[in-house]
Short mmCIF file of C-alpha atoms and ligand atoms in Angstrom, two decimals:
data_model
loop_
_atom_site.label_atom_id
_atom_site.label_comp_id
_atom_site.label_asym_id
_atom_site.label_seq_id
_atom_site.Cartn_x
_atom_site.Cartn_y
_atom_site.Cartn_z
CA UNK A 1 -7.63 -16.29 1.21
CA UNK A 2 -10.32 -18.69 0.85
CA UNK A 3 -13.87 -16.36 2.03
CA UNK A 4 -14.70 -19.66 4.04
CA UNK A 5 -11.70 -19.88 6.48
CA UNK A 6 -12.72 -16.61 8.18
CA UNK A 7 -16.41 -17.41 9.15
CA UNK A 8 -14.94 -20.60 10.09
CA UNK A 9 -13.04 -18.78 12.66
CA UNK A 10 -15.39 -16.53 13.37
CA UNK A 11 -18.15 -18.96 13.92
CA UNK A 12 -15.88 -21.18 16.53
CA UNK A 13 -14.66 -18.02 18.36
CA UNK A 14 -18.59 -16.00 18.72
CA UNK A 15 -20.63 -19.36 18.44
CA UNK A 16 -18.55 -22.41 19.37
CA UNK A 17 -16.32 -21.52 21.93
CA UNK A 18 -18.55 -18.18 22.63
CA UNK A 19 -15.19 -16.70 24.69
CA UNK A 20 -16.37 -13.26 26.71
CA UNK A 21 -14.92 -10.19 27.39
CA UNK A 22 -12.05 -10.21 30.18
CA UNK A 23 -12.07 -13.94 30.15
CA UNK A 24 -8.83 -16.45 28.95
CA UNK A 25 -8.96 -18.56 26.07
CA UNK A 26 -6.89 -21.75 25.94
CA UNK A 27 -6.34 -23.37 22.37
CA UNK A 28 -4.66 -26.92 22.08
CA UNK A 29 -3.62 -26.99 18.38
CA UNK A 30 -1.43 -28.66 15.99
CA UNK A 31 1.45 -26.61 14.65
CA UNK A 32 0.14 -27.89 11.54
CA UNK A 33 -3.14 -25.38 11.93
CA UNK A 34 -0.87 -22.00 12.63
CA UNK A 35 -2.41 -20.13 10.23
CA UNK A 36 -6.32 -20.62 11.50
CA UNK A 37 -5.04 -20.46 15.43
CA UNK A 38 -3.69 -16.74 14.32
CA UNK A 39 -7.08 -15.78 13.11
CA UNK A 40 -8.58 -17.40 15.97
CA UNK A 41 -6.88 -15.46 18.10
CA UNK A 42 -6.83 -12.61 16.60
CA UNK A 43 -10.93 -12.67 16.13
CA UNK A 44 -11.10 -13.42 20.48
CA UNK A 45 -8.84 -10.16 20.99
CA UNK A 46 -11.71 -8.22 19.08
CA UNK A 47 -13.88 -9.49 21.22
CA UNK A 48 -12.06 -8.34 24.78
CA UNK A 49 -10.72 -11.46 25.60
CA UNK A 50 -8.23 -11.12 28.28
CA UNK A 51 -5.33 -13.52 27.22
CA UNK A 52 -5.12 -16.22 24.39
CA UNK A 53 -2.93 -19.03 25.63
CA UNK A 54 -1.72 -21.32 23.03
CA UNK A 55 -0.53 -25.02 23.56
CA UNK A 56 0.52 -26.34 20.54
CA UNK A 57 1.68 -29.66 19.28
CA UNK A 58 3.24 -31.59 16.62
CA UNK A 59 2.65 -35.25 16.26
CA UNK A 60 6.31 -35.45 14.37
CA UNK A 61 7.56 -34.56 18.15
CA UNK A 62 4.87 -36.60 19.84
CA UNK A 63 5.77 -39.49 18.10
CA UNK A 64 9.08 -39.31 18.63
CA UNK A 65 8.57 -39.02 22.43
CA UNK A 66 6.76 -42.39 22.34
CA UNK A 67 9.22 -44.12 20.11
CA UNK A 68 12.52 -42.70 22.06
CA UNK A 69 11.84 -41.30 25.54
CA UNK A 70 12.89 -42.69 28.68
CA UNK A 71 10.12 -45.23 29.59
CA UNK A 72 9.32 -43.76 33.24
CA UNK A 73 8.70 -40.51 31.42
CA UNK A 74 4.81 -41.99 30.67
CA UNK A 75 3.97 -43.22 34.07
CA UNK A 76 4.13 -39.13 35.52
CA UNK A 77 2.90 -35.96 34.13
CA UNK A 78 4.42 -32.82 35.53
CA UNK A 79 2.98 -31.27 38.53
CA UNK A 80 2.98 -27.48 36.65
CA UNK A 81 1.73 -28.73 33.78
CA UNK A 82 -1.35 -30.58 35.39
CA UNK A 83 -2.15 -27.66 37.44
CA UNK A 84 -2.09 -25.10 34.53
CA UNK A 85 -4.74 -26.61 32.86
CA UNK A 86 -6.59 -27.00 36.61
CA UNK A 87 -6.00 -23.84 37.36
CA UNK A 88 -7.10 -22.32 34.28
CA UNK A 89 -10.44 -24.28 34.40
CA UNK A 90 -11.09 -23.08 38.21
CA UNK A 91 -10.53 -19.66 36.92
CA UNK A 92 -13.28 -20.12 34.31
CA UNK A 93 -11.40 -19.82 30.95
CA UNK A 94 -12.46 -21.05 27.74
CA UNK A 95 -11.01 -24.39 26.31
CA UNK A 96 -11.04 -24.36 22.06
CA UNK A 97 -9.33 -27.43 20.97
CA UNK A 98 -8.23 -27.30 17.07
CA UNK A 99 -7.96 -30.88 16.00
CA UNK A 100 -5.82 -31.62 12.90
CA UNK A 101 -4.70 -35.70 13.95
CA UNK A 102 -3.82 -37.82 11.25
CA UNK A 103 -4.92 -41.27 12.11
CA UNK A 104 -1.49 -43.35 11.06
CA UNK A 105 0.63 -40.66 13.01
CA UNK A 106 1.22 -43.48 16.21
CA UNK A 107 1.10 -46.45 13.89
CA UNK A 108 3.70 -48.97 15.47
CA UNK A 109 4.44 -46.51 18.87
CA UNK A 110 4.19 -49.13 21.98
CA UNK A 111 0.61 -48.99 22.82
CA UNK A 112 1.68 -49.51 26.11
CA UNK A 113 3.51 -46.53 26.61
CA UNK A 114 0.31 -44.71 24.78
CA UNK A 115 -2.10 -45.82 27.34
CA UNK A 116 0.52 -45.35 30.17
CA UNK A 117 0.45 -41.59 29.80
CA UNK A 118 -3.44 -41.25 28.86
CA UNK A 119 -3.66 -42.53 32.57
CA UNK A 120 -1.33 -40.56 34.23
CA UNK A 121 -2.58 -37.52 32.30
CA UNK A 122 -6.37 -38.41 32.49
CA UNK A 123 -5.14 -38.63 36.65
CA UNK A 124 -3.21 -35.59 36.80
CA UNK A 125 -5.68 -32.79 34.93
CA UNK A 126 -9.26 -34.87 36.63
CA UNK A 127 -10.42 -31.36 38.18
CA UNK A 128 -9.48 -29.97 34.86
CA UNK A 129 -11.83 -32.77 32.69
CA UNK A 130 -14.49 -32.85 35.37
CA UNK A 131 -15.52 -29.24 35.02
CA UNK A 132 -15.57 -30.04 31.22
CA UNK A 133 -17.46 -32.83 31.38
CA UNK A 134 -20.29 -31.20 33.59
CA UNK A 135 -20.04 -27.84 31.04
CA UNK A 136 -18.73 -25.90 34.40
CA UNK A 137 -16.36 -24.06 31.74
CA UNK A 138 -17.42 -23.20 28.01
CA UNK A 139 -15.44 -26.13 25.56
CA UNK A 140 -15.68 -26.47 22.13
CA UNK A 141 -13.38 -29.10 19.68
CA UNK A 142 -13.47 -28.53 15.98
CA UNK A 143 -10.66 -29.33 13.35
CA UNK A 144 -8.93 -28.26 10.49
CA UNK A 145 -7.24 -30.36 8.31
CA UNK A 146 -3.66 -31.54 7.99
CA UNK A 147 -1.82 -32.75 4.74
CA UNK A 148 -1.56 -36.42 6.08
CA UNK A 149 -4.99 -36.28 7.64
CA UNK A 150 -6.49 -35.65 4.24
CA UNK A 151 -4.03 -38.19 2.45
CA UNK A 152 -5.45 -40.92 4.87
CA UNK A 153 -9.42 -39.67 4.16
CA UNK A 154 -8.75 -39.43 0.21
CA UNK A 155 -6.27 -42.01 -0.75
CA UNK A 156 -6.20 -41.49 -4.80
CA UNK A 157 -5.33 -37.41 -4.64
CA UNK A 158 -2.73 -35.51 -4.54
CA UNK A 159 -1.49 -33.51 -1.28
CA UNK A 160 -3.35 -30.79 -1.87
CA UNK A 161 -6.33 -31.92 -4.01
CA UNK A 162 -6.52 -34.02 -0.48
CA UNK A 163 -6.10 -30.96 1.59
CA UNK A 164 -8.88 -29.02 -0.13
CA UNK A 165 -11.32 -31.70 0.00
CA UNK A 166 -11.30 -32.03 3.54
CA UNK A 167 -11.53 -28.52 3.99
CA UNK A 168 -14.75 -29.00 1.39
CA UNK A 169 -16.02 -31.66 3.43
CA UNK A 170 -15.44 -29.49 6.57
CA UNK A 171 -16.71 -26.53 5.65
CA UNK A 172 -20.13 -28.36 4.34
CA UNK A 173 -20.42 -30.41 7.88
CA UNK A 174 -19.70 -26.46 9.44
CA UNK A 175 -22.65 -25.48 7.52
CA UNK A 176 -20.52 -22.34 5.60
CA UNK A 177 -20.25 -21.30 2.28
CA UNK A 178 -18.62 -18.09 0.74
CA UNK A 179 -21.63 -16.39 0.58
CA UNK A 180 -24.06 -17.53 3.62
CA UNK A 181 -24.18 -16.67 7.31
CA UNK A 182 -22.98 -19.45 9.14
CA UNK A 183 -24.23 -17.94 12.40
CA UNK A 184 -27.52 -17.56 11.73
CA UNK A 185 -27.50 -21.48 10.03
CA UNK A 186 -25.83 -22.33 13.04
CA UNK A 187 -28.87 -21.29 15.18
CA UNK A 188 -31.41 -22.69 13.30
CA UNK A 189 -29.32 -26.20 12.95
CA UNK A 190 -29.58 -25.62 17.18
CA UNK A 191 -33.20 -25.27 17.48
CA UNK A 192 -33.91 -28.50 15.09
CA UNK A 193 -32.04 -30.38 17.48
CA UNK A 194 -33.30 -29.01 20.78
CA UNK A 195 -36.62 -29.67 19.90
CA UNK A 196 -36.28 -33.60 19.02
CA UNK A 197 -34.05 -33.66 22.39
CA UNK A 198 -36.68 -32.38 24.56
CA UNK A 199 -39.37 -34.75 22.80
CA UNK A 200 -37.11 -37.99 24.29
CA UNK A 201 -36.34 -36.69 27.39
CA UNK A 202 -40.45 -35.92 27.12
CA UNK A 203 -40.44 -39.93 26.73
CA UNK A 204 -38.83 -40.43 29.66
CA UNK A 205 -37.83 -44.20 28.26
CA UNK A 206 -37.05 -46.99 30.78
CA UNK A 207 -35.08 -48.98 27.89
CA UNK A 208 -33.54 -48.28 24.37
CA UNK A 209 -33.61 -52.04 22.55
CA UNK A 210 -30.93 -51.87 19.44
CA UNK A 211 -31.51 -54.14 16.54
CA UNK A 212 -29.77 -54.73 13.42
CA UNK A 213 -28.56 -57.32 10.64
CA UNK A 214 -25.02 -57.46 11.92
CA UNK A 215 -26.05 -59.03 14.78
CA UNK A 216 -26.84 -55.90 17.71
CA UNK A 217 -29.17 -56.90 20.24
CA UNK A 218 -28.64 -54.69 23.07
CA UNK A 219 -30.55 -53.52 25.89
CA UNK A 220 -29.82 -50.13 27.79
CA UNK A 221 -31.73 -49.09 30.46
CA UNK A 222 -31.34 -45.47 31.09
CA UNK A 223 -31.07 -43.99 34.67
CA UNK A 224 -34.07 -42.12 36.26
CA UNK A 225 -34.16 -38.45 36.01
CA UNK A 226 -32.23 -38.39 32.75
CA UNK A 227 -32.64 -36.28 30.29
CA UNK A 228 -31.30 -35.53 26.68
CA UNK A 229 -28.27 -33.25 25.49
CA UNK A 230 -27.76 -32.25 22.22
CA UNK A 231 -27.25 -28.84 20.07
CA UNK A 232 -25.74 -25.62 22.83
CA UNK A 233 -25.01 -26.28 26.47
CA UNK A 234 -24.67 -23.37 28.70
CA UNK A 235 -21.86 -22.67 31.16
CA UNK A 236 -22.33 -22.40 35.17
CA UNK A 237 -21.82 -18.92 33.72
CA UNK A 238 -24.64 -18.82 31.55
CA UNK A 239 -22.73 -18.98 28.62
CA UNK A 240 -23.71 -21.03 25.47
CA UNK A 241 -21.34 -22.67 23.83
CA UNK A 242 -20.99 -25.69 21.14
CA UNK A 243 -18.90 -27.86 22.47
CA UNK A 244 -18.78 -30.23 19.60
CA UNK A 245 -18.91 -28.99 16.28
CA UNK A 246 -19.56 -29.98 13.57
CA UNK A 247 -22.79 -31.84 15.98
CA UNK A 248 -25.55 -33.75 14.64
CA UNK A 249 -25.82 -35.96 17.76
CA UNK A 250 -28.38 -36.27 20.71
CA UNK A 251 -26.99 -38.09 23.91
CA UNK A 252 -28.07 -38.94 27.31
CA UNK A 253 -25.86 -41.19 29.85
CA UNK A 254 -27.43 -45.45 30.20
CA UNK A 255 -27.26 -46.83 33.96
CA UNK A 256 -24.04 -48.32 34.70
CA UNK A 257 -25.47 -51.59 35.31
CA UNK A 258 -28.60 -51.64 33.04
CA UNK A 259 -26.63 -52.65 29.64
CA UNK A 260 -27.25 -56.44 28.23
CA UNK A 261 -26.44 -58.07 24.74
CA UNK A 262 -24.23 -57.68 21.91
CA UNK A 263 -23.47 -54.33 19.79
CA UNK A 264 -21.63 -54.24 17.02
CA UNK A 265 -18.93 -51.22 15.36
CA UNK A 266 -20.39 -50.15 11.86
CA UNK A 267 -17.21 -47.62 11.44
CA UNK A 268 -13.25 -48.35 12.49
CA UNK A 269 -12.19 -47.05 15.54
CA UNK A 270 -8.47 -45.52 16.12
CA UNK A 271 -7.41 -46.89 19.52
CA UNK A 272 -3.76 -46.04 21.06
CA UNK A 273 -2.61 -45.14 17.78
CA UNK A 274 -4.20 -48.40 16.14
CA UNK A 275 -7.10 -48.71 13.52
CA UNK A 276 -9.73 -51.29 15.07
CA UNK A 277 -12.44 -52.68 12.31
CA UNK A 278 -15.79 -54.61 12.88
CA UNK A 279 -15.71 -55.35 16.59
CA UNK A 280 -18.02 -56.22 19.15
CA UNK A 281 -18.76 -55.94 22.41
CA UNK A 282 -20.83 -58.10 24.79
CA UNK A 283 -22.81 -56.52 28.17
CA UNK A 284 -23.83 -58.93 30.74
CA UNK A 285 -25.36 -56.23 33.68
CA UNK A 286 -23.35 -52.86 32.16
CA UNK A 287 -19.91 -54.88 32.00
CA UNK A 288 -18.19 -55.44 28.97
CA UNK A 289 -17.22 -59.17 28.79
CA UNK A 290 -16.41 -60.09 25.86
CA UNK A 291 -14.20 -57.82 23.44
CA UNK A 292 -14.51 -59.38 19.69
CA UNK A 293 -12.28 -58.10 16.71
CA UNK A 294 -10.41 -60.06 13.62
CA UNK A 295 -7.40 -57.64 14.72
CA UNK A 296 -6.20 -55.95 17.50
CA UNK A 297 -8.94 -56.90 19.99
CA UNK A 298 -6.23 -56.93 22.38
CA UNK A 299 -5.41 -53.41 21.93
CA UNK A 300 -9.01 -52.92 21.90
CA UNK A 301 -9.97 -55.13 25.04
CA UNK A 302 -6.77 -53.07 26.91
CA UNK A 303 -8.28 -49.53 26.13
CA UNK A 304 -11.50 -51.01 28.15
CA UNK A 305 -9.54 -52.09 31.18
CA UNK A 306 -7.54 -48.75 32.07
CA UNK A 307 -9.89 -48.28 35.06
CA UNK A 308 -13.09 -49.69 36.40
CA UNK A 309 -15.28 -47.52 34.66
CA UNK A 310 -13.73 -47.83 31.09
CA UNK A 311 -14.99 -51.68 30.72
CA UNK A 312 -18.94 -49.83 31.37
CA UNK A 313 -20.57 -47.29 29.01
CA UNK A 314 -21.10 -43.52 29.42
CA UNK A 315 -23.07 -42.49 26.68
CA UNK A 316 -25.79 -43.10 24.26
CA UNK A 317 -26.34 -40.92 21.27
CA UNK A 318 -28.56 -41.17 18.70
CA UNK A 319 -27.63 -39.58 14.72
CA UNK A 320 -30.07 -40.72 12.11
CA UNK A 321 -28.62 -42.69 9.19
CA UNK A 322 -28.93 -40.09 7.19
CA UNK A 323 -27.55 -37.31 8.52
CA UNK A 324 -26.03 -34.67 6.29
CA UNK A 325 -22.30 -35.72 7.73
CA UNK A 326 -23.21 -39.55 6.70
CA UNK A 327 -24.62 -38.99 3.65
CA UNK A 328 -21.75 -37.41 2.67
CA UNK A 329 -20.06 -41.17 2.73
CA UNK A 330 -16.84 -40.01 3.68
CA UNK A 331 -14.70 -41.89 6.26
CA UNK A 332 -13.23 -39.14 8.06
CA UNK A 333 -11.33 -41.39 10.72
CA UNK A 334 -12.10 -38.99 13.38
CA UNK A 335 -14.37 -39.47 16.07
CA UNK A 336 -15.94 -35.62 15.92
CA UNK A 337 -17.04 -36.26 12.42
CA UNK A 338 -17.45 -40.01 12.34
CA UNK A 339 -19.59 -39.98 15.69
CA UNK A 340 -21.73 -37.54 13.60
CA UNK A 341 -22.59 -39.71 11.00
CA UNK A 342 -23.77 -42.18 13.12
CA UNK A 343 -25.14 -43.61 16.69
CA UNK A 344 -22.89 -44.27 18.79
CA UNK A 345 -22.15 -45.44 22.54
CA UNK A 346 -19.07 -44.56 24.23
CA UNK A 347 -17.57 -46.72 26.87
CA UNK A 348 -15.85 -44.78 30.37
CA UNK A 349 -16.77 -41.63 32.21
CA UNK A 350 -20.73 -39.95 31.52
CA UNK A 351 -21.79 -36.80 30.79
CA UNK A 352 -24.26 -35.57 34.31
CA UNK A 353 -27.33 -35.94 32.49
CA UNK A 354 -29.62 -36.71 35.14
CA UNK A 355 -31.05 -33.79 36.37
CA UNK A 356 -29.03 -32.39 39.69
CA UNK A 357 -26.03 -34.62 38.88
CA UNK A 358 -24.06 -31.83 37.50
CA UNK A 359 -23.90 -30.83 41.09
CA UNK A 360 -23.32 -33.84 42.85
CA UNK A 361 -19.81 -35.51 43.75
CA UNK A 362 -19.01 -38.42 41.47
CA UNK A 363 -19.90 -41.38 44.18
CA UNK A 364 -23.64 -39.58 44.24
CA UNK A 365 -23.20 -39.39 40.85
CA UNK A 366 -22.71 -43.80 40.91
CA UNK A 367 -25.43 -43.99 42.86
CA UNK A 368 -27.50 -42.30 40.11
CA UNK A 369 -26.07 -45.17 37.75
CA UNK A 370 -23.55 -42.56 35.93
CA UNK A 371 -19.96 -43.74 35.07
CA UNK A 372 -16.99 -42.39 35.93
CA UNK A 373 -13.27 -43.03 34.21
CA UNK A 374 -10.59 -41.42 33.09
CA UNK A 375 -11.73 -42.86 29.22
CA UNK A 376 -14.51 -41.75 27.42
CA UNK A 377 -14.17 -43.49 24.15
CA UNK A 378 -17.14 -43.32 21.46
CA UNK A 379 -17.49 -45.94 18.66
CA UNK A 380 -20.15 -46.22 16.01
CA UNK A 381 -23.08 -48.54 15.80
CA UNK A 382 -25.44 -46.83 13.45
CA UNK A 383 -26.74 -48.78 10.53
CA UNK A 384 -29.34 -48.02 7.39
CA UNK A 385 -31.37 -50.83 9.00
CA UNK A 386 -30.88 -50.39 12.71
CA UNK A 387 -34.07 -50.21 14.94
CA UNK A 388 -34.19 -48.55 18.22
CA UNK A 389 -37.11 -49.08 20.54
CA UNK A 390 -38.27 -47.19 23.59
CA UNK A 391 -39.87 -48.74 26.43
CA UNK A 392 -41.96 -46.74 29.13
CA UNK A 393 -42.09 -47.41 32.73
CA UNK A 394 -45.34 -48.05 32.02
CA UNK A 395 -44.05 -51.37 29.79
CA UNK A 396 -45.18 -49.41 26.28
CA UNK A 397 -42.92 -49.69 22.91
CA UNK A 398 -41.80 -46.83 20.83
CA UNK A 399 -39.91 -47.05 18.15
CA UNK A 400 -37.22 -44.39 18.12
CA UNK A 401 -35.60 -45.51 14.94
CA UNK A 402 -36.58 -47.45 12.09
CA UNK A 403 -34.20 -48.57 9.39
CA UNK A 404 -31.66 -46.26 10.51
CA UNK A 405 -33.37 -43.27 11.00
CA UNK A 406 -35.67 -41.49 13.95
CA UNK A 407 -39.66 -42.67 13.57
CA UNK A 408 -40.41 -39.27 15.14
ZN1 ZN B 501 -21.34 -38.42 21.33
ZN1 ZN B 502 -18.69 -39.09 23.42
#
């Protein structure tokens, strides 16, 4: 066995997902990952976990669902099966998703159907996804590749030349070789990051003005009290966890209503089962009004409509242009590595990153300007020549990035 795949487990069980003695660990995974889930699991017994609840799935079976199923079957989720994962997050478990999604596995399934159940499931499991979303519970989502995953990312090779150059690529963005300690990288990547986050929330910026060649000219005004997230968050237990990793990004939430211009995609975004290339979005007063795309802006344009909140943004993150993930110039097609190699805003629910908010019900939490929706969808907008500048309350400019990269 490759030295690589067990630090890789270890590091998501001790550092990511950071599960502690006597409590539950739920993993989501693809049948495809079996192997790693085992070691997974085996590494969170060591550790006193109390029980290591699988829920697996296979896209082959998903897909088939969406293709053949009766058609009522998307407009419901199960009561049991909602409250499991409810339940579960009330109780304080653990939540390690193991992502191994190839990106053509729902090409030509009825996007309707797709966004049908994301709304009856993003309904059903709410108490479950807000104590994510406000770290109540320890999360962490990482992935390991899949044969068609890997075909997709590195069209010219062979299945499993593919296959072990993702798991390259992974392990590099994971920070592990054969012969380092992951962890102790791990901490140190942390601490880089903490320190720039605090420095912006330091800032305390009124607006972020984006800039670029492509034709982003967008204004976000951020809400008062915010403040930066990036690196470890820490549990209403007082648990750190990673709840991204790989993560090179810094975030914060902008005020619902505060967003004017035009921003453009730099990467291709998989929406409902669809690839979506070089679109745009226009803002007038937080609202997306205009969806632009030479394909599929329907699909696109859809995705932003599945609730109030999804047509306003949630989050603003900031990755320089050259991060080690993006100078790596692969196309991963997956949001947890692709949002790493570059900026990126997400449209639907925020993160509670005004201070108190975490705390607060979700129509104090409007008040504050944060978002709330059952979507939460990033896309890319970092370029090598995109500027972001900060502006004060007191009416001063600071750049934040210049050609693509922080100026601080
Ligand atoms: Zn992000
Ligand atoms: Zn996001």
């Amino acid at each position: 066995m490759d030295p690589r795949l067990e630090k890789y487990a270890k590091l998501l069980i001790n550092v990511g997902i950071h599960v502690q003695k006597g409590q539950t660990l739920v993993i989501n995974a693809s049948v495809d990952s079996a192997p790693f889930v085992r070691l997974c699991a085996a590494e969170s017994y060591k550790l006193g976990c109390r029980e290591v609840i699988i829920r697996w799935n296979d896209e082959f079976l998903t897909r088939e669902k969406y293709l053949h199923a009766a058609d009522e079957v998307f407009d419901a989720v199960r009561p049991w099966d909602a409250d499991m994962m409810n339940t579960l997050a009330r109780e304080g478990a653990a939540f390690l998703s193991i992502v191994s999604r190839n990106p053509d596995a729902m090409k030509g399934v009825d996007t309707d159907r797709m966004r049908r159940y994301n709304r009856a499931y993003g309904e059903a499991v709410a108490e479950f996804e807000e104590r994510q979303m406000s770290d109540k519970v320890q999360w962490c989502i990482a992935c390991v590749p899949s044969t068609a995953w890997a075909m997709k990312v590195f069209p010219g090779a062979g299945p499993e030349e593919a296959a072990g150059k993702l798991w390259d690529a992974i392990y590099a963005t994971m920070h592990i070789t054969a012969e380092n300690d992951p962890v102790e990288e791990w901490r140190r990547h942390c601490e880089a990051i903490i320190e720039r986050k605090n420095k912006l929330t330091a800032y305390n910026f009124k607006y972020l003005k984006y800039k670029n060649s492509l034709g982003t000219d967008l204004t976000i005004e951020l809400p008062e009290g915010h403040y930066w997230e990036g690196g470890s968050s820490t549990s209403a237990d007082g648990v750190s966890f990673i709840a991204n990793m790989p993560t090179e990004e810094i975030f914060t939430a902008p005020k619902l209503d505060g967003v004017n211009g035009v921003v453009h995609a730099t990467k291709p975004l998989l929406v409902s089962g669809q690839i979506i290339e070089n679109f745009s979005f226009t803002f007038e007063k937080g609202k997306i009004v205009k969806v632009e795309a030479p394909e599929n802006a329907d699909i696109l344009e859809a995705e932003t409509k599945i609730d109030e909140g999804a047509s306003y943004l949630g989050e603003v993150a900031l990755v320089p242009y050259d991060s080690p993930i993006s100078k790596m110039g692969i196309l991963f097609f997956n949001t947890l590595f692709d949002e790493n190699a570059s900026c990126h805003l997400a449209f639907g629910a925020s993160y509670p990153t005004v201070r108190g908010a975490a705390d607060m019900t979700k129509e104090e939490r409007l008040k504050l300007g944060l978002n709330d929706s059952i979507a939460h969808e990033d896309f890319m907008v970092g370029s090598a020549d995109l500027s972001i500048v900060g502006v004060t309350h007191e009416g001063e400019e600071i750049p934040v990035f210049i050609d693509g990269n922080f100026a601080f």
